[in-house]
C-alpha atoms as an extended CHARMM CRD file, in Angstrom:
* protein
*
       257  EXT
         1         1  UNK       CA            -26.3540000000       -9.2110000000     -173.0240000000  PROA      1               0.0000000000
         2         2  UNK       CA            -25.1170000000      -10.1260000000     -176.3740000000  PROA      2               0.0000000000
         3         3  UNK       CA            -24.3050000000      -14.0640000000     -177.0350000000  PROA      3               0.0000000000
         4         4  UNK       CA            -20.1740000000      -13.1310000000     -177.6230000000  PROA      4               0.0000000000
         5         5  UNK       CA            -20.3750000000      -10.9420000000     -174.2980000000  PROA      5               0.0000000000
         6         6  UNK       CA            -22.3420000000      -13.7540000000     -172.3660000000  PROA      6               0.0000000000
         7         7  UNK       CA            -19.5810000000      -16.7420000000     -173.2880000000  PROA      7               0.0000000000
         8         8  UNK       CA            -16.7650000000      -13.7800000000     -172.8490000000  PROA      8               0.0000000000
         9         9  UNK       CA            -18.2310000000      -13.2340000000     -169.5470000000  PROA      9               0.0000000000
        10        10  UNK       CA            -18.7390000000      -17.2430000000     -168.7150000000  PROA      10              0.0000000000
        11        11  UNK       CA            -15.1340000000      -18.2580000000     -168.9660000000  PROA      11              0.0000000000
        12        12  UNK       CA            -13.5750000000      -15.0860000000     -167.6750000000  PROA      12              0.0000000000
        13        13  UNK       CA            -15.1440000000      -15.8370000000     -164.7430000000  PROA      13              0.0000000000
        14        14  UNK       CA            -13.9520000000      -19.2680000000     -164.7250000000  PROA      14              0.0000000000
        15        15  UNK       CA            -10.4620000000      -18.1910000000     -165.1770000000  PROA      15              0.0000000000
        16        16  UNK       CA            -10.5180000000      -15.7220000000     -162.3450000000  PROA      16              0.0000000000
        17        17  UNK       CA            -11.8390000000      -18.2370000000     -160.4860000000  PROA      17              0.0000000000
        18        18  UNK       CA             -8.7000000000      -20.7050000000     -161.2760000000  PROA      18              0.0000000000
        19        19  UNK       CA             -5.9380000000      -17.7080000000     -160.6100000000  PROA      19              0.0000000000
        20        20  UNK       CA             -7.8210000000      -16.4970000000     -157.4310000000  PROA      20              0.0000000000
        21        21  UNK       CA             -8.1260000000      -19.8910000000     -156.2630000000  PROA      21              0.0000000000
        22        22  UNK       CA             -4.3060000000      -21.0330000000     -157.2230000000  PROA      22              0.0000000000
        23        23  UNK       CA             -2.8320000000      -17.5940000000     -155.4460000000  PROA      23              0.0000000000
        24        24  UNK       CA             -5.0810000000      -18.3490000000     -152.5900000000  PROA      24              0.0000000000
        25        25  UNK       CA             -3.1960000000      -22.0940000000     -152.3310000000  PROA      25              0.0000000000
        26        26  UNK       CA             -0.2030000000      -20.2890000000     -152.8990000000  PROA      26              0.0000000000
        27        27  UNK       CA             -0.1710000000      -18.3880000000     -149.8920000000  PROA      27              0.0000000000
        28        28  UNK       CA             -1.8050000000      -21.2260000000     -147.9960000000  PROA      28              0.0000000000
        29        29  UNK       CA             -0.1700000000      -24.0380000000     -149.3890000000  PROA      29              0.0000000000
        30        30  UNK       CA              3.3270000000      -23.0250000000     -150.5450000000  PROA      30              0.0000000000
        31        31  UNK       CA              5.5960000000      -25.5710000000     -151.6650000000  PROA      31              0.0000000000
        32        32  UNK       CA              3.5510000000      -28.4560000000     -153.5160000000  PROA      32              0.0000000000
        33        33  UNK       CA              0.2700000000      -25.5780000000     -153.9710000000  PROA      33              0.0000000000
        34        34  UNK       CA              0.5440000000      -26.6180000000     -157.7170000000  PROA      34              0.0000000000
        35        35  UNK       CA             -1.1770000000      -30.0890000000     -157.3260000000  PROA      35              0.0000000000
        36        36  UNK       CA             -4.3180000000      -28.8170000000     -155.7080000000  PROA      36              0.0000000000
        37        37  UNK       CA             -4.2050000000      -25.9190000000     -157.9710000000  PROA      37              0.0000000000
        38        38  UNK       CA             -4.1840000000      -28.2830000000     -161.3020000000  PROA      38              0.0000000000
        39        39  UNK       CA             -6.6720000000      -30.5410000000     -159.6270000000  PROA      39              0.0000000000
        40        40  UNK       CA             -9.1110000000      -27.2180000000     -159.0420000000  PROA      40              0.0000000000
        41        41  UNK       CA             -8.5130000000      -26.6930000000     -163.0490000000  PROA      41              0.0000000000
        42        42  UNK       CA             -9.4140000000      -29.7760000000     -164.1710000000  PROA      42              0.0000000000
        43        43  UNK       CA            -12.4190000000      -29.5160000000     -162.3930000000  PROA      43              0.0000000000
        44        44  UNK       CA            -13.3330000000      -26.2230000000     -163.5170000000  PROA      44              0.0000000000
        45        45  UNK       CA            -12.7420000000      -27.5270000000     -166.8860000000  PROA      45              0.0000000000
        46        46  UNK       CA            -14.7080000000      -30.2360000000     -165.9110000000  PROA      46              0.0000000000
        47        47  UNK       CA            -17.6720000000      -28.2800000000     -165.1370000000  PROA      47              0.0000000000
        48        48  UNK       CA            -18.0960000000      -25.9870000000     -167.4890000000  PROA      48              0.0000000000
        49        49  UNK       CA            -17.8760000000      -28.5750000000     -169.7780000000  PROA      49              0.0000000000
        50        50  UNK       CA            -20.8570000000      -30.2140000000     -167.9120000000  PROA      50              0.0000000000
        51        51  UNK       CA            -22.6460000000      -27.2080000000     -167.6800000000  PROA      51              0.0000000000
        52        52  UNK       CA            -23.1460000000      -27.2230000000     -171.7480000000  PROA      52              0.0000000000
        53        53  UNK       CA            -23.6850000000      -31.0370000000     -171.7180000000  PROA      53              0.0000000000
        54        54  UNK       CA            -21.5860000000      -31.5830000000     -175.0540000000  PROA      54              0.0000000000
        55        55  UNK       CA            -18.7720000000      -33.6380000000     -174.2920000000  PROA      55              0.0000000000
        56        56  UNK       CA            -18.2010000000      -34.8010000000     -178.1730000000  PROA      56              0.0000000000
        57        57  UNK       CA            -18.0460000000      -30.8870000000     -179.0910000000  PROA      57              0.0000000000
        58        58  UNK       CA            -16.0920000000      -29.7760000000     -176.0720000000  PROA      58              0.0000000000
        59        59  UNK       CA            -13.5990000000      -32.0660000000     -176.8760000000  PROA      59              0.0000000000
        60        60  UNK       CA            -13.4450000000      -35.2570000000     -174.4340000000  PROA      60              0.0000000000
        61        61  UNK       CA            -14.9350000000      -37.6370000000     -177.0850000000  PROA      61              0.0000000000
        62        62  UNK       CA            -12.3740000000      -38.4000000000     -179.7780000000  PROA      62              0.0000000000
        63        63  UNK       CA            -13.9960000000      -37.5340000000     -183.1480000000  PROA      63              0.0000000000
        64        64  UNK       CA            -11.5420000000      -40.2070000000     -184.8000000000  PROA      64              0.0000000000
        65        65  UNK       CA             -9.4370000000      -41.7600000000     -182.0590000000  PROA      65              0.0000000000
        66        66  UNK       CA             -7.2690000000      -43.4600000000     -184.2860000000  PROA      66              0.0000000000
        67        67  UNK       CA             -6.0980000000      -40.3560000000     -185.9470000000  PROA      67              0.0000000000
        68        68  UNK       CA             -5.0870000000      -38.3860000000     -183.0050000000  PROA      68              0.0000000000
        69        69  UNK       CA             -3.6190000000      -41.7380000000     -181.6600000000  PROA      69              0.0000000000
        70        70  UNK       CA             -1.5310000000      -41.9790000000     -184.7040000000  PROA      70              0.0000000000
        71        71  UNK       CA             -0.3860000000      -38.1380000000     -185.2510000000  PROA      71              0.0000000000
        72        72  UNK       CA              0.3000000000      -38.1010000000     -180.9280000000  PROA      72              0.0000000000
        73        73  UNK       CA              2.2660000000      -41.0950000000     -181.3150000000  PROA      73              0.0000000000
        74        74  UNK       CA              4.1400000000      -39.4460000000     -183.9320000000  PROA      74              0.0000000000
        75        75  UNK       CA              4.8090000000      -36.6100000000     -182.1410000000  PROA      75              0.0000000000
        76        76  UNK       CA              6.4260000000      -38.4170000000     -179.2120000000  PROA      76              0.0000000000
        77        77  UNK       CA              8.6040000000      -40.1760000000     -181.5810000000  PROA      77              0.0000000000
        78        78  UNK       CA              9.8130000000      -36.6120000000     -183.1870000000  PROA      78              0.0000000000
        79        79  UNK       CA             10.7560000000      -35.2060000000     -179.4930000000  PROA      79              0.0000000000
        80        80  UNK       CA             12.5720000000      -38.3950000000     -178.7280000000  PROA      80              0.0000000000
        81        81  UNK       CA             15.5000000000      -38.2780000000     -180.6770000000  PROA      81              0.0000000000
        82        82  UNK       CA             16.4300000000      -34.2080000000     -179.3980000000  PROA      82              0.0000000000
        83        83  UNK       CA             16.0720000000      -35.3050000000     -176.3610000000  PROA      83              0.0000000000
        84        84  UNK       CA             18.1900000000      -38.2640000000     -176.2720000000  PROA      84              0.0000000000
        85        85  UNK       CA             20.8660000000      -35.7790000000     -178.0050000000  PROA      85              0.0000000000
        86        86  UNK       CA             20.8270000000      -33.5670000000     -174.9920000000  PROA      86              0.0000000000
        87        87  UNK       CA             20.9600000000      -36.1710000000     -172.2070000000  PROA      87              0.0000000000
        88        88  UNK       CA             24.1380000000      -37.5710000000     -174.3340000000  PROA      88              0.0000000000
        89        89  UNK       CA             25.8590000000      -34.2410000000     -174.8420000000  PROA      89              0.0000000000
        90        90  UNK       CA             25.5210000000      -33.9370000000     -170.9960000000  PROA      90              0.0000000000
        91        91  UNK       CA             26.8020000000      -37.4160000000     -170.1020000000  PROA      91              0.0000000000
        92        92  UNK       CA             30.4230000000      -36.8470000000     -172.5440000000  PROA      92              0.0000000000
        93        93  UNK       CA             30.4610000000      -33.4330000000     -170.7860000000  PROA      93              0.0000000000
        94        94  UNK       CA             29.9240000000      -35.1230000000     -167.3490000000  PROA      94              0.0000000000
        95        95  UNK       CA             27.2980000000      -32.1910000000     -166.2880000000  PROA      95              0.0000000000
        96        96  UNK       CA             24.0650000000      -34.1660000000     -166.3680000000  PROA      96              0.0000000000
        97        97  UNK       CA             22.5240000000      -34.2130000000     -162.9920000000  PROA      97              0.0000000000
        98        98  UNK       CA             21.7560000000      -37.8450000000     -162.0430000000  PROA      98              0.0000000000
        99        99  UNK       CA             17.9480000000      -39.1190000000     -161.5090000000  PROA      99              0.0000000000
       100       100  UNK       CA             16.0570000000      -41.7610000000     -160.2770000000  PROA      100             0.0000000000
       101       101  UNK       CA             13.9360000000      -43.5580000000     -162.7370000000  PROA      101             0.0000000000
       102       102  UNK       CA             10.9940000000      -42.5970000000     -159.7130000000  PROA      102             0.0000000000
       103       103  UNK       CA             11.6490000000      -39.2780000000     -160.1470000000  PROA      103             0.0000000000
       104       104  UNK       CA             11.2960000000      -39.2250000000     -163.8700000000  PROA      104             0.0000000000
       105       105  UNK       CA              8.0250000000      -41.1290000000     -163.6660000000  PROA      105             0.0000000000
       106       106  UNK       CA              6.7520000000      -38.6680000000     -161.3270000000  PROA      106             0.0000000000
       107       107  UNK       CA              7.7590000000      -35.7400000000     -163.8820000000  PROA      107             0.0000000000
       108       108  UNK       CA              6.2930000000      -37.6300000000     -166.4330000000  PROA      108             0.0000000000
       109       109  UNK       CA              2.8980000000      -38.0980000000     -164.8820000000  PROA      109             0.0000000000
       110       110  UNK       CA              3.1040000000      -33.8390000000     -163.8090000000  PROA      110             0.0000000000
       111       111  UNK       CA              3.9080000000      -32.7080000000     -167.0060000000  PROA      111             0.0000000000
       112       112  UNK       CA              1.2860000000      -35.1650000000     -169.0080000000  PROA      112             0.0000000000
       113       113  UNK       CA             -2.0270000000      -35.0460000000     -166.4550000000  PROA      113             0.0000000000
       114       114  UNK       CA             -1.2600000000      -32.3390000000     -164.0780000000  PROA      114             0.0000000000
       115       115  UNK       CA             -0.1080000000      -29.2220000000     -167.1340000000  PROA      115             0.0000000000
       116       116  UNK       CA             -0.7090000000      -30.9070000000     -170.0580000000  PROA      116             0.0000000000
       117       117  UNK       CA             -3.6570000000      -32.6240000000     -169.6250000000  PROA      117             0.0000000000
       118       118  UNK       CA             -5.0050000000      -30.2060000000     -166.9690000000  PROA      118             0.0000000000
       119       119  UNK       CA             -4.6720000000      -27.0090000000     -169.3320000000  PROA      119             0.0000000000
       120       120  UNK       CA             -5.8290000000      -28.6730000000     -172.4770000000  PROA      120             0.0000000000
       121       121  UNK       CA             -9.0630000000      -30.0270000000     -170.4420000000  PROA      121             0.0000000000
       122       122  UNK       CA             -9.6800000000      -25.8990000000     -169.1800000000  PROA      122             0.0000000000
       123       123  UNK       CA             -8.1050000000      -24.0090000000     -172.1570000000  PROA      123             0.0000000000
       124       124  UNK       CA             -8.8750000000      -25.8440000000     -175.2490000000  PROA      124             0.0000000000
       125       125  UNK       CA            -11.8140000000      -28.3160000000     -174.3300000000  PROA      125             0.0000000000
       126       126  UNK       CA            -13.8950000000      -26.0010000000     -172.4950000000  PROA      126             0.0000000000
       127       127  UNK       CA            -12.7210000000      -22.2490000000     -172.7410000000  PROA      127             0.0000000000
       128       128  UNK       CA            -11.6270000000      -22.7020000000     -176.7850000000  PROA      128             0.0000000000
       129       129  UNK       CA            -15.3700000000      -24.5150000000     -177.2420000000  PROA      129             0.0000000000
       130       130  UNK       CA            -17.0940000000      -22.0120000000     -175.6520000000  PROA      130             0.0000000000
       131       131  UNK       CA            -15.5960000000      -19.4350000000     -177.4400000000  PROA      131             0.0000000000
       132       132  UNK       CA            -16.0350000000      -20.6110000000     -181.2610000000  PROA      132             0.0000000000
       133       133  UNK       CA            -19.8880000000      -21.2160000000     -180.4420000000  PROA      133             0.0000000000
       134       134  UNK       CA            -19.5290000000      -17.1730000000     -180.4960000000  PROA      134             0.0000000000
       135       135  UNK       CA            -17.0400000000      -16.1280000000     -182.4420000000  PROA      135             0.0000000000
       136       136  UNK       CA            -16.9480000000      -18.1400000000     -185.9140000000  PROA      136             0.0000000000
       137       137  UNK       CA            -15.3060000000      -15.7180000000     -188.1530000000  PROA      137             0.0000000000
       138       138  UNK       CA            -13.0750000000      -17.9830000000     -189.4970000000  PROA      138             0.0000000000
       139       139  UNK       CA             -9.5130000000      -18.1480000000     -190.9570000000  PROA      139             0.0000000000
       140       140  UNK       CA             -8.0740000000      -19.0410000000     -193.7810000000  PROA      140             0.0000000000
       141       141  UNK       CA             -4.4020000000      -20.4070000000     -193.0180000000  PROA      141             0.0000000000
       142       142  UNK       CA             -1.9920000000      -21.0600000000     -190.2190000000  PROA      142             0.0000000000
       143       143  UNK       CA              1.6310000000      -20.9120000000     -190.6140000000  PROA      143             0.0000000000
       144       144  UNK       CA              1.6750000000      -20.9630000000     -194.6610000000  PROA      144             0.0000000000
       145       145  UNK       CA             -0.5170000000      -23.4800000000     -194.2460000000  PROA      145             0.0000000000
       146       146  UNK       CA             -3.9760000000      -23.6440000000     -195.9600000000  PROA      146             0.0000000000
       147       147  UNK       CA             -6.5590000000      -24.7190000000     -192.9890000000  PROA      147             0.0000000000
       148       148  UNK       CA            -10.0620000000      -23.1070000000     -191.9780000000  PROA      148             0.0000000000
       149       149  UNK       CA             -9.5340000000      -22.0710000000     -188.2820000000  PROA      149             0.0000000000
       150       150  UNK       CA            -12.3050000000      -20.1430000000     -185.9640000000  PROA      150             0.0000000000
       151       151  UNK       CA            -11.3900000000      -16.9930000000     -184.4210000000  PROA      151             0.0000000000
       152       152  UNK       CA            -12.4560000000      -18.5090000000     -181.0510000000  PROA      152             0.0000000000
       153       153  UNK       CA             -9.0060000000      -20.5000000000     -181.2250000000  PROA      153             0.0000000000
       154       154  UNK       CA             -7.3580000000      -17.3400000000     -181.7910000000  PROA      154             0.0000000000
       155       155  UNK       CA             -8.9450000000      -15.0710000000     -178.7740000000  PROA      155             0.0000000000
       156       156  UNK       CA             -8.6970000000      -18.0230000000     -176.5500000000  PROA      156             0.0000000000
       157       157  UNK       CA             -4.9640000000      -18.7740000000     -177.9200000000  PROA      157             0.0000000000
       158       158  UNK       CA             -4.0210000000      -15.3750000000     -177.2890000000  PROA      158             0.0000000000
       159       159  UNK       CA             -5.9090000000      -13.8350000000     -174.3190000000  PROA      159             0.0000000000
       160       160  UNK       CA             -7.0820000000      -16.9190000000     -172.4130000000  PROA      160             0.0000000000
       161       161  UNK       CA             -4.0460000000      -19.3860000000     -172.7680000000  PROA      161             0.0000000000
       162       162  UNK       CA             -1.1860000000      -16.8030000000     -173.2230000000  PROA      162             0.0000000000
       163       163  UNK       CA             -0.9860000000      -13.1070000000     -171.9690000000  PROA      163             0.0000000000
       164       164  UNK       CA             -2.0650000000      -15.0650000000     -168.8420000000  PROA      164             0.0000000000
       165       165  UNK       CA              1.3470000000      -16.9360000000     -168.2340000000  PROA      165             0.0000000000
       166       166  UNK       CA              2.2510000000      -13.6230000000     -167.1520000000  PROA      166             0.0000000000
       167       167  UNK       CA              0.2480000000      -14.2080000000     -163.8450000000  PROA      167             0.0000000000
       168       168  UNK       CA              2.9200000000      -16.8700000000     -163.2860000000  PROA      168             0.0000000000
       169       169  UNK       CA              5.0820000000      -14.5390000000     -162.3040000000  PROA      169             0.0000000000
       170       170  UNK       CA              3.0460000000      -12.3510000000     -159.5830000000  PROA      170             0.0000000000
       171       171  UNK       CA              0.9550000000      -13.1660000000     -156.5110000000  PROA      171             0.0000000000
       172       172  UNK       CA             -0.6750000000      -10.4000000000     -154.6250000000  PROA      172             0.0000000000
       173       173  UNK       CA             -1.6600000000      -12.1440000000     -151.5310000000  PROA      173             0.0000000000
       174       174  UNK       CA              2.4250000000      -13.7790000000     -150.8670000000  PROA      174             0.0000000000
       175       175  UNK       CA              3.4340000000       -9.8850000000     -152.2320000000  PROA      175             0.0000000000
       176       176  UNK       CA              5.6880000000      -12.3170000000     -154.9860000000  PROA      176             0.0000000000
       177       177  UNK       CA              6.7650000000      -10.6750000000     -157.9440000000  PROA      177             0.0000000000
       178       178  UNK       CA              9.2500000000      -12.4980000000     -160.3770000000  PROA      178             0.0000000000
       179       179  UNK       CA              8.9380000000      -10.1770000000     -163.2180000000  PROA      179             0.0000000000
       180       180  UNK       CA             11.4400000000      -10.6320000000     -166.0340000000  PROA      180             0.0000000000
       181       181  UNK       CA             12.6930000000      -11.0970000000     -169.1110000000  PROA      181             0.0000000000
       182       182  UNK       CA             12.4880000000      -14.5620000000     -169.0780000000  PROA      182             0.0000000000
       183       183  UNK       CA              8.9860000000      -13.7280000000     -168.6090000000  PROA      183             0.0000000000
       184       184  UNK       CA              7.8840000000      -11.7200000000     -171.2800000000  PROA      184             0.0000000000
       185       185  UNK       CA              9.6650000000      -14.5850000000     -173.6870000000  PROA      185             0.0000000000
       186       186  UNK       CA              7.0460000000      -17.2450000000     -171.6540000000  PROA      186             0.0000000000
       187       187  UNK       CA              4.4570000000      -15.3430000000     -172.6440000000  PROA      187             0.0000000000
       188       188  UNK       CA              5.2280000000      -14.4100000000     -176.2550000000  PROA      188             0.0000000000
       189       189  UNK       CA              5.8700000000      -18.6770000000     -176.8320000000  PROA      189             0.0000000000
       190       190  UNK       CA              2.3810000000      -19.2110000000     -174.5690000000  PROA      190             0.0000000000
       191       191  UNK       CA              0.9590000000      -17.5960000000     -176.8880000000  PROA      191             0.0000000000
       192       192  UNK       CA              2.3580000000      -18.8540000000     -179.9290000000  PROA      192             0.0000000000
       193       193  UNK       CA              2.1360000000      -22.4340000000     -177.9990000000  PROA      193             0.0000000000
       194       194  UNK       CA             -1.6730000000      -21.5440000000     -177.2440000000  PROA      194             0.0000000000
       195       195  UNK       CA             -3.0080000000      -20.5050000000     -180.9450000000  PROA      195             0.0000000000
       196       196  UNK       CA             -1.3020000000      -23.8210000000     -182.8460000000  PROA      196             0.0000000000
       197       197  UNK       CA             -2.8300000000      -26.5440000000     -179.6030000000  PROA      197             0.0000000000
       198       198  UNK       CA             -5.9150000000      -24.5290000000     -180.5340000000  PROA      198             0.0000000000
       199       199  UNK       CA             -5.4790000000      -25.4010000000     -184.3030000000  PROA      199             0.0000000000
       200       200  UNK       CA             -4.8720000000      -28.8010000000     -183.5010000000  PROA      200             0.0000000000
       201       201  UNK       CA             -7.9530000000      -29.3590000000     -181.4120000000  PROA      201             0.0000000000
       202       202  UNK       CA            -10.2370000000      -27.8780000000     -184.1610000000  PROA      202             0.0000000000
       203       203  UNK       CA             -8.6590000000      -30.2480000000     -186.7560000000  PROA      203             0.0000000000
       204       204  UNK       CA             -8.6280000000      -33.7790000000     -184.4790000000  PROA      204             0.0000000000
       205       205  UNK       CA            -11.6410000000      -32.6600000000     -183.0480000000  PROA      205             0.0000000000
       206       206  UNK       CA            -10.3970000000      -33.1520000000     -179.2910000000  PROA      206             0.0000000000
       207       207  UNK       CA             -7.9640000000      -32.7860000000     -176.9220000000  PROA      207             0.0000000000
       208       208  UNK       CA             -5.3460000000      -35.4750000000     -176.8270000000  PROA      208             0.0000000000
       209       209  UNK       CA             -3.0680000000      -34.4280000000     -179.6000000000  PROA      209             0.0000000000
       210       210  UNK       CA             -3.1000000000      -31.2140000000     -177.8830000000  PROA      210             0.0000000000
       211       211  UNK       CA             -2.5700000000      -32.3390000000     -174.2330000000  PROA      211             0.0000000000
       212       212  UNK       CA              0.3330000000      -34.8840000000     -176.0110000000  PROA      212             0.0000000000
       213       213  UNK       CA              2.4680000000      -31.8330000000     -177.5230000000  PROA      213             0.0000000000
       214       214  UNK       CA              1.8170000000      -29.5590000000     -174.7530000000  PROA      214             0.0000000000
       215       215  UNK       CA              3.1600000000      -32.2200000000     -172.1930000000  PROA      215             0.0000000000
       216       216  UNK       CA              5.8130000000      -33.0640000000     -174.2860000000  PROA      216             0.0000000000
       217       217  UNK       CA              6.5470000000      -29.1540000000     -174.5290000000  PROA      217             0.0000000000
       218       218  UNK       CA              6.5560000000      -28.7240000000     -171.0190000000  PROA      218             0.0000000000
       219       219  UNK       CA              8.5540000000      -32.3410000000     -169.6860000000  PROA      219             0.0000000000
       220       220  UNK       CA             11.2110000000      -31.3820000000     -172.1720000000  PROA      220             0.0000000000
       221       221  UNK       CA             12.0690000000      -27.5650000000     -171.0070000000  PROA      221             0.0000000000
       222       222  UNK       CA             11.3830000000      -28.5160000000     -167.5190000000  PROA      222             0.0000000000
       223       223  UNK       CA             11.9130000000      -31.9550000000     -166.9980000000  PROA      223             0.0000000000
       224       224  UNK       CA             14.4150000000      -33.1590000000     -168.8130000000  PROA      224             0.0000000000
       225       225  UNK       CA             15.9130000000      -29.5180000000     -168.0470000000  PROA      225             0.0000000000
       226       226  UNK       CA             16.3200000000      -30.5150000000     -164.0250000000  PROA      226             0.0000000000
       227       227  UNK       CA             18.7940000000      -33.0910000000     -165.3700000000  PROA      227             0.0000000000
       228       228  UNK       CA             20.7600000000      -31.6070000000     -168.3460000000  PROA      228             0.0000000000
       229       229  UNK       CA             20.2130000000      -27.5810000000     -167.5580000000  PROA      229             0.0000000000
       230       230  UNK       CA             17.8840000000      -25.3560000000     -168.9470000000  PROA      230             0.0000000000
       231       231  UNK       CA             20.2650000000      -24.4260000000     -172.4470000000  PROA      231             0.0000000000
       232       232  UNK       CA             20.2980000000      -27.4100000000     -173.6540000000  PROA      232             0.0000000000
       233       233  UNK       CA             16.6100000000      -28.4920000000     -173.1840000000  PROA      233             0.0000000000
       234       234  UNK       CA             15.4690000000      -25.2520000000     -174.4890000000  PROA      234             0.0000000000
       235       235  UNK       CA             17.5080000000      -26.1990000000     -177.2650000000  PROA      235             0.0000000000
       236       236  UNK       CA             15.8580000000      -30.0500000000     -177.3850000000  PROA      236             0.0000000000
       237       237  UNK       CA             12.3520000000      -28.2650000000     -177.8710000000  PROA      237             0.0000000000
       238       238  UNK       CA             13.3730000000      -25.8810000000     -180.3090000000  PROA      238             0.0000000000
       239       239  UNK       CA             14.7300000000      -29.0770000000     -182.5700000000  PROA      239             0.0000000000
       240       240  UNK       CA             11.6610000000      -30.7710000000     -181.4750000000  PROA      240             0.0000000000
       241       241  UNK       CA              9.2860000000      -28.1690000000     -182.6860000000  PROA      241             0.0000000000
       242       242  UNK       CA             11.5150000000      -27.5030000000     -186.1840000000  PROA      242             0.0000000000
       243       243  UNK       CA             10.8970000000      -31.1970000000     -186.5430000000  PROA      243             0.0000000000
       244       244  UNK       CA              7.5300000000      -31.3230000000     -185.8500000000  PROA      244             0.0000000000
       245       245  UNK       CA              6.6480000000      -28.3440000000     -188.3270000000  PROA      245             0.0000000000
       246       246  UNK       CA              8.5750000000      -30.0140000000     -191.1140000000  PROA      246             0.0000000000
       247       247  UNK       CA              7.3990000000      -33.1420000000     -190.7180000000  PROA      247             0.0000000000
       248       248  UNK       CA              3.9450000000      -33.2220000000     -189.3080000000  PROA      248             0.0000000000
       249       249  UNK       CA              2.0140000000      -29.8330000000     -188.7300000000  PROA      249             0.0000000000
       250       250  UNK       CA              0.9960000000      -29.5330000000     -192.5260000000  PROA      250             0.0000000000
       251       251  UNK       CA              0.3020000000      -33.7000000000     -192.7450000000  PROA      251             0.0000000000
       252       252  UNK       CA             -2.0460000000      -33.1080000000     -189.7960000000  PROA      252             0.0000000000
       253       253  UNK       CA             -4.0090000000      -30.2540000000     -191.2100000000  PROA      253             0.0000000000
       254       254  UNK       CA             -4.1300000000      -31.9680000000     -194.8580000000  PROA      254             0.0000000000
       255       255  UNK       CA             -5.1550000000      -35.3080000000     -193.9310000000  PROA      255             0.0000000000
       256       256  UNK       CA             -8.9340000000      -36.5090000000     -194.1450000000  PROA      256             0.0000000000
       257       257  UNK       CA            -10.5190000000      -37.5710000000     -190.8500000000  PROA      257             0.0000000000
């Protein structure tokens, strides 16, 4: 077995492992099944990380911690600002759906350890790490922007991270199938989403600027979408991400670590 077909083969099976396990809680489980689900992925993460015993290279030892600090911290404060827009727009209009500041906390912590952190641990600590130790054909720009990336980060971007969101939508052992056209666009962002978290891990050398944009992704559409609907915090991350491409994506790539 060649070396590409033996990693191909290593975290395929991990991933069937996660989607077989989380339909499995599913149908067990129902309501609340995505806890122990997330909790099974970090683990898996976990482990194949362990089983290669690099944790610097896999991507759980910062290679300069005060650069992704700095560039995650910016990010926040990018996605702060649409959001607050939103939540206002839905106060003057009187349609925002009041919270409890428990309840946001508890989105909060879901969106940043339980999907952000959770999926950055499996996808682009362990499955993206694996991959490039295989597949280092490399590229020469991203988005206009001039930047050596590995064409691990695009396989596991693409095939790993996003055609797979469209698993989200079907369970075989529940008979569940939520098939749509909301869908399809899930998958075509995942996708998008997956390849430029990928980027961002090969340039800051881990995962928290990664888990910190995907959370923030994710808290915005979803979370901040419970209380203000899903138009206008679709809208909040679109903003968000025009911001964060003007402002920050090329910085990030240029900058000397």
């Amino acid at each position: 077995m060649s070396v590409k077909l033996k990693a191909v083969v290593e975290v395929s099976m991990m991933s069937v492992a996660f989607f077989t396990l989380a339909w499995c809680l599913e149908s067990l489980q129902g309501v609340g099944y995505g806890f122990y689900s997330k909790a099974a992925m970090i683990f898996l993460g976990l482990l194949g990380i362990a089983l290669h015993k690099k944790p610097r290279e896999y991507g759980l030892i910062p290679k300069n911690l005060s650069f992704s600090l700095k560039w995650s911290l910016y990010t926040v404060f990018l996605f702060i600002p649409p959001s607050i827009f939103v939540v206002s727009i839905s106060l003057v209009t009187k349609s925002l759906n009041l919270f409890k500041p428990a309840a946001l906390i508890g989105l909060l912590v879901w969106f940043f350890v339980f999907t952000g952190f959770a999926e950055e641990l499996f996808f682009r600590g362990y499955v993206q790490s694996r991959l490039n130790e295989v597949f280092s054909k490399k590229y020469k720009s991203i988005l206009g922007v001039e930047y050596e990336w590995s064409q691990g980060t695009l396989i596991t971007g693409l095939l790993f991270f996003g055609l797979p969101h469209i698993l989200s939508a079907v369970n075989p052992l529940t008979g569940r199938l939520t098939f749509g056209l909301s869908t399809i666009v899930t998958v075509f962002f995942a996708c998008f989403l997956g390849v430029i978290l990928g980027v961002l891990r090969e340039k800051t050398g881990d995962i928290l600027l990664p888990t910190v944009l995907h959370g923030l992704t994710d808290f915005t559409i979803f979370g901040i979408g419970r209380f203000v609907g899903l138009t206008l915090s679709n809208a909040a991350v679109a903003v968000s991400f025009f911001l964060f491409f003007a402002l920050a994506f090329e910085k990030i790539l240029k900058e000397n670590i």
